[in-house]
Amino acid sequence: MKTQIIDLHVNGNLRTVTVRSADTLLYAIRGKLGLTGAKPGCLNGDCGACTVNVDGWPMKSCLMLAIEAVGKNVTTIEGLKNTPIQQAFIENFAFQCGYCTPGFIMNCHSLILKHPDADDATIKEWLESNICRCTGYTEIEKAVKSVLEKN
Amino acid sequence: MDVIGKSIIRKEAQDKVTGRARYTHDHHSNTMLSGKVVISPYGHAKIVKIDTIEARKMPGVRAILAGEHFPLTGEDIRDRPPLAVDKVRYHGEAIALVIADTPGQAKKAADRIKIQYELLPVVHSPIQAFQKDAPLVHERLGEYIKEKHTSPVPGTNIATHIKIRKGNMEKGWTESVTTVEADFSFPPSDHVAMETRCSIAEILPDGTIKIMTSSQAPFMVKQLIEKYFNEDIGKIIVETPLVGGAFGGKASVQLEILAYLGSKAVGGLPVKILNTREEDILMSPCHIGLDAKIKFGADHLGIIKVAEIRYLWDGGAYSDKAIDLTRAGAVDCTGPYNIENLWCDSYCMYTNHPYASPFRGFSHSELSFAIERTMDLLAQKLQIDPLELRYRNAIKQGHTTPTRVLLNQSNVGNLQKCIVRLKELIRWDEGQIKEINNRLVRVKGISCSWKTSTIDPNAPSGVILTFNRDGSINIMSGVVEIGTGTKTVLAQILAERLKMNVDNIHVRMEVDTQTTPEHWKTVASRGIYMAGRALLEAAEDVINQLREIASIVLRAPKEDLELADSRVFLRDNPLMGLHYKDICYGYQYPNGNSIGGQIIGKGNFIMRHLTHLDPETGAGKPGPEWTVAAYGVEVEFDRRDYTYRLVKAATVVDIGNVLNKKAALGQVMGAMSMGLAFAGRETFYFDEYGRVLNPQLRTYRPLHYGENPEYLVDFVHTPDLEAPYGARGVGEHGLLGMPGALGNALSVAAGVSLHHLPLIPELIWKTKEAKS
Amino acid sequence: MLPFDFDYYKPASLKEAIDLYQSKARNREKSMFISGGTELITLGRINLVHTEAVIDLKDIAECKVMQFEGDYLVFGSTLTLTKIEETNLFPLLTKTASEVADHTSRGKITLGGNICAQIFYRETVLPFLLADSQVMIVGPDGVKVAPINDIFKEQLQLKNGEFLVQLATDKRFIEAPYISIKRRQQWDTGYPLITVAALKMGEEVRVALSGLCPFPFRSKKVEDSLNNREWPINDRVDAALAELPRPILNDVEGSSDYRLFVLRNLLHDVLEGLGASF
């Protein structure tokens, strides 16, 4: 039981992987599934670079064991296709080095789905979970608001 | 201008929003082994014993390196063993390296290495290091190999001493009616690039050394591996994919050396070392700290007549890039003010702190805090408006810099214009202080900065352009894409010069030192200046070749040909011409005869007229031009709690010319954000053993969403005549004035002079308490 | 990267969870109950937690409830803080919980995990201390229910093999006026310098604190001082400060002297905010 074969639902596909019970979801999706969009930034739940979406909610994949994800729907940045938030990030110059971007987008994407009418306070509450070291955050704010306004 | 100035979307944008952008750690193969470093838990201690017996028995372990004397490393002074032997000099110093099959196995084995230490007295600050009886960080400083222009003082903790001597100090003091003198200090801190550093090394059977690394300086990695380990430079290939933020921290070479040694220990198999966040903060080099002493003398109008400055830089345990930082701090030591009589001592001090690498601004945000706080103290003493005081003393053409470079219309921006624009932008005339209620008050603080880039006088940059068969062009440049968008701007410059659609210009994002022409290092806001110049030369080369072949086909002299819209055509009859696609791979006549071949353009650039500094006076030309800027920060301060909120932050920078509007704004705002975080929160907290107590992002806290102020950014345009399209470097400048402006705002708000960073409420409370 | 391996179990019932723990104990194997499991990962990766077996309580029905039962509002221990916030049945708890870590992390952090955490802030216990809630604990001896103020002494006093199942809170407290303030070293990110939660029951103010000492607490003596209406407010606050438990934290978040300075102002704000400052 220290190593298990588990089924993960990732981006609509059923994937069978062998993991240590102690492996995080981040380690499994990057190392076992080759989905390297989610990034390690702290492995401690502090930076949000590894954020994915689990059953509709944002999740720091470094804070979740892979085996905890069994039976849940996991969406990674690779599972998003031409979403408005991705386009808004491009148009608003909401990233520079791009390392925090997948995590930020996954969090924004979840926010837009859960709270299509999010106000400033809600946006702040959600987005303070991620660190961007390149921008001053105003570009990200513009990007997420541009999508929310369309709702 | 069609393309210059436009907010062209960065070329790698799609990759970055889809998770397809690849950074070093994203490159992985099943054959790759994992390296894990064991780091020192103490600031200064003798290594009594390293026991690796248990660790070697752990499953998956391939090799353990510890206790071996590898060649010493370090850019100016070779003072740093890749793995500590005999003693450790900072908390986080690498002591042992475990190579195992998986990261988990490597970590498990590393945890079983037992090391016995004997504690040594800790050097806690540059000031303490400077005392005569201070413990020595390096007992054998005199024996190290060093560069010619570095001056360590054996028997002390001084790694180098840069002197600036200008004018006549006695005359300066005589002409002064007022003096101000103050001390400032702050401990080291960190860059916190979101991508922690990662290096992969592999040695092929023929001796080829392949290194992939998250670096701003892949070409320096190549040079240093050659230099330190006597390897054949032609067999060293360094690759750098996209880099997840750098901010100067990835200009130092460290992890690459460990990966190289690790691979060597396992017969050349590929070895990857990925820093954890804790290792990235502790083991890898940090953002320098400073102890400063400033003394200004001024006449009754506030004109500064004389300055005496002492900077003690906290280089940490090893000198590496801190020597350069110390020099950079000296050459612009006065801030952007004309001071004719000047005495500055800039010392690089060894301490038992993590060692320093460059940090965005390269010593300038640090010295600016000291200078700009002193400017406000002077203004206060003379009862002159602080903005007016800066205006009166502003550096401009006709003045000379501390190292006696004569400034002209091109090599310095217009600071007075920046100040005037800032004044409007922050509504300075509405007053510096605005009462909200009996507790809250809104206060503005201001500052100015200047910066030149003290780069190696022979630093090169090269560009190669190749054509595709459809007439589109590929740019190959050694600039690393660290997030600044430089490679996209290079495409814009080429599009502008060739009057082409920028979509038809492709850039190679990755750098590979074997096939990419060298760009010295992606640092110092010099990417556009140097690579841009090389690119323009390559563009001329391409234009010439296009005209040459077109002149044959069109049977017209080259001089009569123009280029636009991917066509070469006759100036007086644009209909008669050729599309690039018909000539860029040679021209084929209807009967099959062909001439020419693939057009390949090349260009290179090296800085003109830079010199080393005179060791006694500092005289010399350290950099090509000075970018200047003025800043404002507005806070809402609670006079009961000493807490505050960042309301607005403003930067007006003389950018010369804007190449990509939104990208430039993004650079400036991002730098401001980083500067405010450095000024307001980020620092290392040390204990009595020299241990950093906050090596995680939950205790070392960069700015988060919503903590940022509203940003006000504007530009002044004084073109640098030597730079591509007149543009001045802008990647660092938003940061430089933030600590000073925030310190000035809070000093006014709290009614107490603040001299340390970070400016947390507790510091203000403590300073206030001490006063009352 | 967790540098140790463990067996992972996800029992479906209280009994199964307890039996698992005991069978592991009989084999001299160390096991750990988790629900969010964030500390297993964050402390485990730096060798501050070690276990040979993990018993994940998330699937146990009793641990997932969030509903009124008569006059009592019952929270299961494996509810995530986000879920509690989104449902917002207990506004004081919502407010206090919403300042823990960050929003995304709170989608993983659970009520039981936070109350029983090794990291000593345990801020979500504060509302329950104020509301004299009842806790349901299960262990080898079966289920027991106890007032939280009897069983939470710096931390929840759990014996080996026991874990927190539910907390029940009387409606009266849920509807009472409240205040919750988290003050940090700087701005809006990070551990508490001090978190204060307060309720007003009738004329009486109740106060519980985290971040002041290396444990959260509610102190009768502090409350008595604050509620002594014969004294002017400054004296009440002074008296309360004199009754604080020790030690006062002195760490990278702030010195003990500074914490006391901050607390003094916070207590004024609490009394004023709850209309008890006259």
PDB file of N, CA and C in Angstrom, chain C residues 38-62:
ATOM      1  N   THR C  38      -2.754  18.919   4.802  1.00  0.00           N
ATOM      2  CA  THR C  38      -1.749  19.893   4.354  1.00  0.00           C
ATOM      3  C   THR C  38      -0.507  19.877   5.244  1.00  0.00           C
ATOM      4  N   GLU C  39      -0.694  19.636   6.538  1.00  0.00           N
ATOM      5  CA  GLU C  39       0.496  19.599   7.407  1.00  0.00           C
ATOM      6  C   GLU C  39       1.308  18.333   7.196  1.00  0.00           C
ATOM      7  N   LEU C  40       0.628  17.233   6.868  1.00  0.00           N
ATOM      8  CA  LEU C  40       1.381  16.012   6.540  1.00  0.00           C
ATOM      9  C   LEU C  40       2.394  16.340   5.444  1.00  0.00           C
ATOM     10  N   ILE C  41       1.936  17.107   4.446  1.00  0.00           N
ATOM     11  CA  ILE C  41       2.822  17.411   3.314  1.00  0.00           C
ATOM     12  C   ILE C  41       3.835  18.500   3.668  1.00  0.00           C
ATOM     13  N   THR C  42       3.355  19.603   4.222  1.00  0.00           N
ATOM     14  CA  THR C  42       4.272  20.740   4.405  1.00  0.00           C
ATOM     15  C   THR C  42       5.259  20.511   5.552  1.00  0.00           C
ATOM     16  N   LEU C  43       4.833  19.827   6.590  1.00  0.00           N
ATOM     17  CA  LEU C  43       5.770  19.531   7.677  1.00  0.00           C
ATOM     18  C   LEU C  43       6.541  18.247   7.386  1.00  0.00           C
ATOM     19  N   GLY C  44       5.889  17.321   6.701  1.00  0.00           N
ATOM     20  CA  GLY C  44       6.566  16.073   6.345  1.00  0.00           C
ATOM     21  C   GLY C  44       7.758  16.311   5.429  1.00  0.00           C
ATOM     22  N   ARG C  45       7.612  17.230   4.502  1.00  0.00           N
ATOM     23  CA  ARG C  45       8.695  17.445   3.537  1.00  0.00           C
ATOM     24  C   ARG C  45       9.930  18.071   4.173  1.00  0.00           C
ATOM     25  N   ILE C  46       9.781  18.661   5.344  1.00  0.00           N
ATOM     26  CA  ILE C  46      10.968  19.186   6.038  1.00  0.00           C
ATOM     27  C   ILE C  46      11.236  18.397   7.325  1.00  0.00           C
ATOM     28  N   ASN C  47      10.787  17.171   7.329  1.00  0.00           N
ATOM     29  CA  ASN C  47      11.097  16.222   8.409  1.00  0.00           C
ATOM     30  C   ASN C  47      10.555  16.632   9.777  1.00  0.00           C
ATOM     31  N   LEU C  48       9.478  17.358   9.807  1.00  0.00           N
ATOM     32  CA  LEU C  48       8.878  17.707  11.092  1.00  0.00           C
ATOM     33  C   LEU C  48       7.677  16.823  11.414  1.00  0.00           C
ATOM     34  N   VAL C  49       7.280  16.020  10.456  1.00  0.00           N
ATOM     35  CA  VAL C  49       6.225  15.037  10.682  1.00  0.00           C
ATOM     36  C   VAL C  49       6.689  13.736  10.058  1.00  0.00           C
ATOM     37  N   HIS C  50       6.422  12.629  10.756  1.00  0.00           N
ATOM     38  CA  HIS C  50       6.737  11.330  10.182  1.00  0.00           C
ATOM     39  C   HIS C  50       5.640  10.360  10.578  1.00  0.00           C
ATOM     40  N   THR C  51       5.233   9.542   9.650  1.00  0.00           N
ATOM     41  CA  THR C  51       4.232   8.536   9.986  1.00  0.00           C
ATOM     42  C   THR C  51       4.401   7.324   9.076  1.00  0.00           C
ATOM     43  N   GLU C  52       3.914   6.183   9.571  1.00  0.00           N
ATOM     44  CA  GLU C  52       4.006   4.981   8.745  1.00  0.00           C
ATOM     45  C   GLU C  52       2.670   4.648   8.093  1.00  0.00           C
ATOM     46  N   ALA C  53       1.618   5.258   8.641  1.00  0.00           N
ATOM     47  CA  ALA C  53       0.302   5.040   8.048  1.00  0.00           C
ATOM     48  C   ALA C  53      -0.499   6.323   8.133  1.00  0.00           C
ATOM     49  N   VAL C  54      -1.282   6.565   7.100  1.00  0.00           N
ATOM     50  CA  VAL C  54      -2.148   7.742   7.074  1.00  0.00           C
ATOM     51  C   VAL C  54      -3.595   7.251   7.000  1.00  0.00           C
ATOM     52  N   ILE C  55      -4.395   7.733   7.919  1.00  0.00           N
ATOM     53  CA  ILE C  55      -5.811   7.366   7.919  1.00  0.00           C
ATOM     54  C   ILE C  55      -6.599   8.622   7.568  1.00  0.00           C
ATOM     55  N   ASP C  56      -7.145   8.620   6.367  1.00  0.00           N
ATOM     56  CA  ASP C  56      -7.817   9.801   5.820  1.00  0.00           C
ATOM     57  C   ASP C  56      -9.294   9.731   6.191  1.00  0.00           C
ATOM     58  N   LEU C  57      -9.773  10.731   6.916  1.00  0.00           N
ATOM     59  CA  LEU C  57     -11.124  10.700   7.474  1.00  0.00           C
ATOM     60  C   LEU C  57     -12.185  11.286   6.540  1.00  0.00           C
ATOM     61  N   LYS C  58     -11.783  11.704   5.356  1.00  0.00           N
ATOM     62  CA  LYS C  58     -12.682  12.479   4.483  1.00  0.00           C
ATOM     63  C   LYS C  58     -13.974  11.758   4.086  1.00  0.00           C
ATOM     64  N   ASP C  59     -13.928  10.413   4.048  1.00  0.00           N
ATOM     65  CA  ASP C  59     -15.119   9.693   3.581  1.00  0.00           C
ATOM     66  C   ASP C  59     -16.118   9.364   4.681  1.00  0.00           C
ATOM     67  N   ILE C  60     -15.815   9.731   5.901  1.00  0.00           N
ATOM     68  CA  ILE C  60     -16.697   9.359   7.003  1.00  0.00           C
ATOM     69  C   ILE C  60     -17.867  10.345   7.095  1.00  0.00           C
ATOM     70  N   ALA C  61     -19.053   9.820   7.001  1.00  0.00           N
ATOM     71  CA  ALA C  61     -20.245  10.670   6.896  1.00  0.00           C
ATOM     72  C   ALA C  61     -20.362  11.657   8.054  1.00  0.00           C
ATOM     73  N   GLU C  62     -20.138  11.179   9.284  1.00  0.00           N
ATOM     74  CA  GLU C  62     -20.308  12.041  10.458  1.00  0.00           C
ATOM     75  C   GLU C  62     -19.369  13.252  10.428  1.00  0.00           C
TER      76      GLU C  62
END
